Amino acid sequence: MSDHIDALAANVRRLRETHGLSLSQLGERSGIAKATLFKVERGRTNPTLDTLIAIADTFDVTVPDLIAVPARALVDVVRAGEGEDISDDASTGFVLRSQVIGAGTMEIHVQVFQKNKSETSASHGAGAREHVFVKSGTIRVGPVGEEVEISEGDYATYPADRTHRWQAVDADACVWIVHTFPRAAAFNDA
């Protein structure tokens, strides 16, 4: 259902902007309160059928068109700087993809760990693994007490179902991380 709420939010915002309307103007034309429209555009409400019909009628589209999830392109591209920001004091990074695969979940991150700063991550749950490819720099990674040092071009994988640590050595380190989770579970703190 979340996909349809997200699609509704994006579709209403796109239609409103295409028609050059403010939220207030859309509210006046549709008879829907501005506060409700605000929540719809942010995916923070599950609107009634009457609300959906009023919005659809205002834009002369059908309700199914209003909630339609856009078809995925055959080639999916995430551009540099896009994705969910997961930056903190020790690193800057983005979740590039989070996807259910079979009975599990996979997330792809790109992160830059800052020189001589350490980040400790809690367990990501039973059976979780991290697969790390170093794009540039040198970094110490792995379960606490069993960290290894890897450098540009190196790959390492280890169980992420226990506390593990990241620490760039001598300079910032840019890494690609693929997290795998055996069940479709939400990603814990990175």
PDB file of C-alpha atoms in Angstrom:
ATOM      1  CA  MET A   1       0.000   0.000   0.000  1.00  0.00           C
ATOM      2  CA  SER A   2       2.906   2.368   0.667  1.00  0.00           C
ATOM      3  CA  ASP A   3       3.815   2.331  -3.037  1.00  0.00           C
ATOM      4  CA  HIS A   4       0.330   3.618  -3.905  1.00  0.00           C
ATOM      5  CA  ILE A   5       0.429   6.315  -1.198  1.00  0.00           C
ATOM      6  CA  ASP A   6       3.860   7.431  -2.497  1.00  0.00           C
ATOM      7  CA  ALA A   7       2.569   7.361  -6.086  1.00  0.00           C
ATOM      8  CA  LEU A   8      -0.519   9.355  -5.087  1.00  0.00           C
ATOM      9  CA  ALA A   9       1.671  11.969  -3.377  1.00  0.00           C
ATOM     10  CA  ALA A  10       3.945  12.320  -6.417  1.00  0.00           C
ATOM     11  CA  ASN A  11       1.048  12.312  -8.914  1.00  0.00           C
ATOM     12  CA  VAL A  12      -0.962  14.987  -7.058  1.00  0.00           C
ATOM     13  CA  ARG A  13       2.121  17.200  -6.649  1.00  0.00           C
ATOM     14  CA  ARG A  14       3.020  16.772 -10.343  1.00  0.00           C
ATOM     15  CA  LEU A  15      -0.526  17.529 -11.510  1.00  0.00           C
ATOM     16  CA  ARG A  16      -0.829  20.551  -9.222  1.00  0.00           C
ATOM     17  CA  GLU A  17       2.512  21.976 -10.378  1.00  0.00           C
ATOM     18  CA  THR A  18       1.732  21.247 -14.048  1.00  0.00           C
ATOM     19  CA  HIS A  19      -1.505  23.221 -13.670  1.00  0.00           C
ATOM     20  CA  GLY A  20       0.324  26.038 -11.861  1.00  0.00           C
ATOM     21  CA  LEU A  21      -1.800  25.744  -8.727  1.00  0.00           C
ATOM     22  CA  SER A  22      -0.880  26.396  -5.112  1.00  0.00           C
ATOM     23  CA  LEU A  23      -2.238  24.070  -2.418  1.00  0.00           C
ATOM     24  CA  SER A  24      -4.761  26.783  -1.506  1.00  0.00           C
ATOM     25  CA  GLN A  25      -5.954  27.066  -5.118  1.00  0.00           C
ATOM     26  CA  LEU A  26      -6.251  23.295  -5.431  1.00  0.00           C
ATOM     27  CA  GLY A  27      -8.217  23.279  -2.179  1.00  0.00           C
ATOM     28  CA  GLU A  28     -10.623  25.908  -3.486  1.00  0.00           C
ATOM     29  CA  ARG A  29     -11.177  24.054  -6.787  1.00  0.00           C
ATOM     30  CA  SER A  30     -11.514  20.577  -5.274  1.00  0.00           C
ATOM     31  CA  GLY A  31     -13.320  21.447  -2.045  1.00  0.00           C
ATOM     32  CA  ILE A  32     -10.632  19.602  -0.067  1.00  0.00           C
ATOM     33  CA  ALA A  33      -8.968  21.330   2.901  1.00  0.00           C
ATOM     34  CA  LYS A  34      -5.451  22.640   2.286  1.00  0.00           C
ATOM     35  CA  ALA A  35      -4.194  20.673   5.340  1.00  0.00           C
ATOM     36  CA  THR A  36      -5.546  17.433   3.850  1.00  0.00           C
ATOM     37  CA  LEU A  37      -3.932  18.180   0.479  1.00  0.00           C
ATOM     38  CA  PHE A  38      -0.645  18.935   2.260  1.00  0.00           C
ATOM     39  CA  LYS A  39      -0.785  15.480   3.918  1.00  0.00           C
ATOM     40  CA  VAL A  40      -1.716  13.799   0.599  1.00  0.00           C
ATOM     41  CA  GLU A  41       1.295  15.368  -1.174  1.00  0.00           C
ATOM     42  CA  ARG A  42       3.617  14.167   1.562  1.00  0.00           C
ATOM     43  CA  GLY A  43       2.210  10.649   1.743  1.00  0.00           C
ATOM     44  CA  ARG A  44       1.132  11.173   5.353  1.00  0.00           C
ATOM     45  CA  THR A  45      -2.528  10.209   5.011  1.00  0.00           C
ATOM     46  CA  ASN A  46      -4.732   7.495   3.632  1.00  0.00           C
ATOM     47  CA  PRO A  47      -7.363   9.664   1.905  1.00  0.00           C
ATOM     48  CA  THR A  48     -11.021   8.703   1.633  1.00  0.00           C
ATOM     49  CA  LEU A  49     -12.554   7.714  -1.683  1.00  0.00           C
ATOM     50  CA  ASP A  50     -14.446  11.033  -1.717  1.00  0.00           C
ATOM     51  CA  THR A  51     -11.143  12.926  -1.404  1.00  0.00           C
ATOM     52  CA  LEU A  52      -9.578  10.892  -4.229  1.00  0.00           C
ATOM     53  CA  ILE A  53     -12.596  11.483  -6.476  1.00  0.00           C
ATOM     54  CA  ALA A  54     -12.581  15.241  -5.774  1.00  0.00           C
ATOM     55  CA  ILE A  55      -8.876  15.534  -6.618  1.00  0.00           C
ATOM     56  CA  ALA A  56      -9.205  13.335  -9.724  1.00  0.00           C
ATOM     57  CA  ASP A  57     -12.211  15.339 -10.966  1.00  0.00           C
ATOM     58  CA  THR A  58     -10.316  18.610 -10.467  1.00  0.00           C
ATOM     59  CA  PHE A  59      -7.569  17.399 -12.810  1.00  0.00           C
ATOM     60  CA  ASP A  60      -9.903  15.474 -15.154  1.00  0.00           C
ATOM     61  CA  VAL A  61      -8.165  12.143 -14.501  1.00  0.00           C
ATOM     62  CA  THR A  62      -9.454   8.843 -13.118  1.00  0.00           C
ATOM     63  CA  VAL A  63      -8.840   7.681  -9.545  1.00  0.00           C
ATOM     64  CA  PRO A  64      -6.791   4.696 -10.846  1.00  0.00           C
ATOM     65  CA  ASP A  65      -4.612   7.175 -12.784  1.00  0.00           C
ATOM     66  CA  LEU A  66      -4.201   9.254  -9.632  1.00  0.00           C
ATOM     67  CA  ILE A  67      -2.885   6.325  -7.578  1.00  0.00           C
ATOM     68  CA  ALA A  68      -1.009   4.536 -10.367  1.00  0.00           C
ATOM     69  CA  VAL A  69       2.542   3.509  -9.539  1.00  0.00           C
ATOM     70  CA  PRO A  70       4.752   4.522 -12.470  1.00  0.00           C
ATOM     71  CA  ALA A  71       6.160   1.628 -14.493  1.00  0.00           C
ATOM     72  CA  ARG A  72       9.810   0.933 -13.772  1.00  0.00           C
ATOM     73  CA  ALA A  73      12.270   1.561 -16.545  1.00  0.00           C
ATOM     74  CA  LEU A  74      14.191  -1.419 -17.899  1.00  0.00           C
ATOM     75  CA  VAL A  75      17.419   0.296 -16.831  1.00  0.00           C
ATOM     76  CA  ASP A  76      17.278   1.948 -13.423  1.00  0.00           C
ATOM     77  CA  VAL A  77      19.894   4.668 -12.844  1.00  0.00           C
ATOM     78  CA  VAL A  78      20.768   6.387  -9.565  1.00  0.00           C
ATOM     79  CA  ARG A  79      22.871   9.473 -10.249  1.00  0.00           C
ATOM     80  CA  ALA A  80      25.740  10.642  -8.044  1.00  0.00           C
ATOM     81  CA  GLY A  81      24.371  12.491  -5.028  1.00  0.00           C
ATOM     82  CA  GLU A  82      20.918  10.867  -5.268  1.00  0.00           C
ATOM     83  CA  GLY A  83      19.508   8.399  -2.794  1.00  0.00           C
ATOM     84  CA  GLU A  84      18.592   8.507   0.891  1.00  0.00           C
ATOM     85  CA  ASP A  85      21.168  10.541   2.832  1.00  0.00           C
ATOM     86  CA  ILE A  86      22.690   8.494   5.673  1.00  0.00           C
ATOM     87  CA  SER A  87      25.515  10.892   6.546  1.00  0.00           C
ATOM     88  CA  ASP A  88      26.697  11.275  10.127  1.00  0.00           C
ATOM     89  CA  ASP A  89      29.751  12.587  12.016  1.00  0.00           C
ATOM     90  CA  ALA A  90      32.085   9.860  10.725  1.00  0.00           C
ATOM     91  CA  SER A  91      30.912   9.468   7.129  1.00  0.00           C
ATOM     92  CA  THR A  92      28.856  10.866   4.295  1.00  0.00           C
ATOM     93  CA  GLY A  93      26.763   8.439   2.305  1.00  0.00           C
ATOM     94  CA  PHE A  94      23.603   7.470   0.499  1.00  0.00           C
ATOM     95  CA  VAL A  95      21.415   4.374   0.284  1.00  0.00           C
ATOM     96  CA  LEU A  96      21.302   3.903  -3.480  1.00  0.00           C
ATOM     97  CA  ARG A  97      18.871   0.976  -3.532  1.00  0.00           C
ATOM     98  CA  SER A  98      16.837  -1.029  -1.052  1.00  0.00           C
ATOM     99  CA  GLN A  99      15.101  -3.961  -2.681  1.00  0.00           C
ATOM    100  CA  VAL A 100      13.348  -7.150  -1.659  1.00  0.00           C
ATOM    101  CA  ILE A 101      14.945 -10.148  -3.346  1.00  0.00           C
ATOM    102  CA  GLY A 102      13.243 -13.472  -2.770  1.00  0.00           C
ATOM    103  CA  ALA A 103      12.716 -13.842   0.965  1.00  0.00           C
ATOM    104  CA  GLY A 104      15.396 -11.270   1.798  1.00  0.00           C
ATOM    105  CA  THR A 105      16.371  -7.668   1.305  1.00  0.00           C
ATOM    106  CA  MET A 106      19.404  -6.024  -0.271  1.00  0.00           C
ATOM    107  CA  GLU A 107      20.609  -2.440   0.194  1.00  0.00           C
ATOM    108  CA  ILE A 108      23.374  -0.725  -1.743  1.00  0.00           C
ATOM    109  CA  HIS A 109      25.212   2.192  -0.143  1.00  0.00           C
ATOM    110  CA  VAL A 110      28.057   4.436  -1.241  1.00  0.00           C
ATOM    111  CA  GLN A 111      29.838   6.060   1.685  1.00  0.00           C
ATOM    112  CA  VAL A 112      32.919   8.171   2.329  1.00  0.00           C
ATOM    113  CA  PHE A 113      34.444   7.532   5.756  1.00  0.00           C
ATOM    114  CA  GLN A 114      36.468  10.382   7.191  1.00  0.00           C
ATOM    115  CA  LYS A 115      40.157  10.006   8.028  1.00  0.00           C
ATOM    116  CA  ASN A 116      40.847   8.633  11.514  1.00  0.00           C
ATOM    117  CA  LYS A 117      37.183   8.657  12.557  1.00  0.00           C
ATOM    118  CA  SER A 118      35.636   5.411  13.709  1.00  0.00           C
ATOM    119  CA  GLU A 119      32.025   4.305  13.363  1.00  0.00           C
ATOM    120  CA  THR A 120      30.619   1.287  15.179  1.00  0.00           C
ATOM    121  CA  SER A 121      27.434  -0.340  13.875  1.00  0.00           C
ATOM    122  CA  ALA A 122      25.141  -2.565  15.887  1.00  0.00           C
ATOM    123  CA  SER A 123      23.959  -5.929  14.594  1.00  0.00           C
ATOM    124  CA  HIS A 124      21.690  -5.725  11.540  1.00  0.00           C
ATOM    125  CA  GLY A 125      19.936  -8.956  12.591  1.00  0.00           C
ATOM    126  CA  ALA A 126      20.525 -12.675  12.293  1.00  0.00           C
ATOM    127  CA  GLY A 127      22.079 -13.712   8.983  1.00  0.00           C
ATOM    128  CA  ALA A 128      22.874 -10.165   7.789  1.00  0.00           C
ATOM    129  CA  ARG A 129      26.106  -9.675   5.805  1.00  0.00           C
ATOM    130  CA  GLU A 130      28.027  -6.705   4.465  1.00  0.00           C
ATOM    131  CA  HIS A 131      29.909  -6.857   1.185  1.00  0.00           C
ATOM    132  CA  VAL A 132      32.431  -4.010   0.871  1.00  0.00           C
ATOM    133  CA  PHE A 133      34.300  -2.808  -2.228  1.00  0.00           C
ATOM    134  CA  VAL A 134      36.865  -0.033  -1.719  1.00  0.00           C
ATOM    135  CA  LYS A 135      36.738   2.597  -4.453  1.00  0.00           C
ATOM    136  CA  SER A 136      39.508   4.766  -2.958  1.00  0.00           C
ATOM    137  CA  GLY A 137      41.584   4.956   0.200  1.00  0.00           C
ATOM    138  CA  THR A 138      42.183   2.387   2.920  1.00  0.00           C
ATOM    139  CA  ILE A 139      39.733   1.329   5.608  1.00  0.00           C
ATOM    140  CA  ARG A 140      39.593  -1.086   8.544  1.00  0.00           C
ATOM    141  CA  VAL A 141      36.305  -3.027   8.544  1.00  0.00           C
ATOM    142  CA  GLY A 142      34.747  -6.065  10.123  1.00  0.00           C
ATOM    143  CA  PRO A 143      33.314  -7.443  13.342  1.00  0.00           C
ATOM    144  CA  VAL A 144      34.789  -5.750  16.416  1.00  0.00           C
ATOM    145  CA  GLY A 145      38.063  -7.459  17.309  1.00  0.00           C
ATOM    146  CA  GLU A 146      38.364  -9.057  13.847  1.00  0.00           C
ATOM    147  CA  GLU A 147      38.700  -5.962  11.631  1.00  0.00           C
ATOM    148  CA  VAL A 148      40.856  -6.172   8.511  1.00  0.00           C
ATOM    149  CA  GLU A 149      42.491  -3.412   6.495  1.00  0.00           C
ATOM    150  CA  ILE A 150      41.445  -3.201   2.844  1.00  0.00           C
ATOM    151  CA  SER A 151      42.484  -0.717   0.164  1.00  0.00           C
ATOM    152  CA  GLU A 152      41.442   0.592  -3.257  1.00  0.00           C
ATOM    153  CA  GLY A 153      40.160  -2.270  -5.426  1.00  0.00           C
ATOM    154  CA  ASP A 154      39.843  -4.717  -2.506  1.00  0.00           C
ATOM    155  CA  TYR A 155      36.623  -6.530  -1.594  1.00  0.00           C
ATOM    156  CA  ALA A 156      35.663  -7.989   1.778  1.00  0.00           C
ATOM    157  CA  THR A 157      32.547  -9.621   3.193  1.00  0.00           C
ATOM    158  CA  TYR A 158      31.685 -10.452   6.768  1.00  0.00           C
ATOM    159  CA  PRO A 159      28.698 -11.217   9.012  1.00  0.00           C
ATOM    160  CA  ALA A 160      26.887  -8.024  10.026  1.00  0.00           C
ATOM    161  CA  ASP A 161      24.787  -9.804  12.618  1.00  0.00           C
ATOM    162  CA  ARG A 162      27.182  -8.638  15.317  1.00  0.00           C
ATOM    163  CA  THR A 163      28.729  -5.304  16.240  1.00  0.00           C
ATOM    164  CA  HIS A 164      31.147  -4.180  13.522  1.00  0.00           C
ATOM    165  CA  ARG A 165      33.409  -1.197  12.945  1.00  0.00           C
ATOM    166  CA  TRP A 166      34.516   1.119  10.145  1.00  0.00           C
ATOM    167  CA  GLN A 167      37.640   3.329  10.284  1.00  0.00           C
ATOM    168  CA  ALA A 168      39.338   5.146   7.406  1.00  0.00           C
ATOM    169  CA  VAL A 169      43.136   4.967   7.605  1.00  0.00           C
ATOM    170  CA  ASP A 170      45.466   7.863   6.642  1.00  0.00           C
ATOM    171  CA  ALA A 171      42.870   9.581   4.377  1.00  0.00           C
ATOM    172  CA  ASP A 172      39.163   9.515   3.579  1.00  0.00           C
ATOM    173  CA  ALA A 173      37.983   6.180   2.165  1.00  0.00           C
ATOM    174  CA  CYS A 174      35.179   5.784  -0.386  1.00  0.00           C
ATOM    175  CA  VAL A 175      33.428   2.411  -0.289  1.00  0.00           C
ATOM    176  CA  TRP A 176      30.490   0.650  -1.920  1.00  0.00           C
ATOM    177  CA  ILE A 177      28.543  -1.528   0.517  1.00  0.00           C
ATOM    178  CA  VAL A 178      25.965  -4.180  -0.309  1.00  0.00           C
ATOM    179  CA  HIS A 179      23.965  -5.185   2.768  1.00  0.00           C
ATOM    180  CA  THR A 180      22.073  -8.468   2.541  1.00  0.00           C
ATOM    181  CA  PHE A 181      19.352  -9.487   4.987  1.00  0.00           C
ATOM    182  CA  PRO A 182      17.811 -12.990   4.915  1.00  0.00           C
ATOM    183  CA  ARG A 183      14.271 -11.724   5.599  1.00  0.00           C
ATOM    184  CA  ALA A 184      12.501  -8.636   4.284  1.00  0.00           C
ATOM    185  CA  ALA A 185      13.457  -6.650   7.370  1.00  0.00           C
ATOM    186  CA  ALA A 186      14.035  -2.950   7.729  1.00  0.00           C
ATOM    187  CA  PHE A 187      17.650  -1.810   7.761  1.00  0.00           C
ATOM    188  CA  ASN A 188      18.907  -0.843  11.217  1.00  0.00           C
ATOM    189  CA  ASP A 189      21.395   1.939  11.878  1.00  0.00           C
ATOM    190  CA  ALA A 190      24.358   1.866   9.486  1.00  0.00           C
TER     191      ALA A 190
END
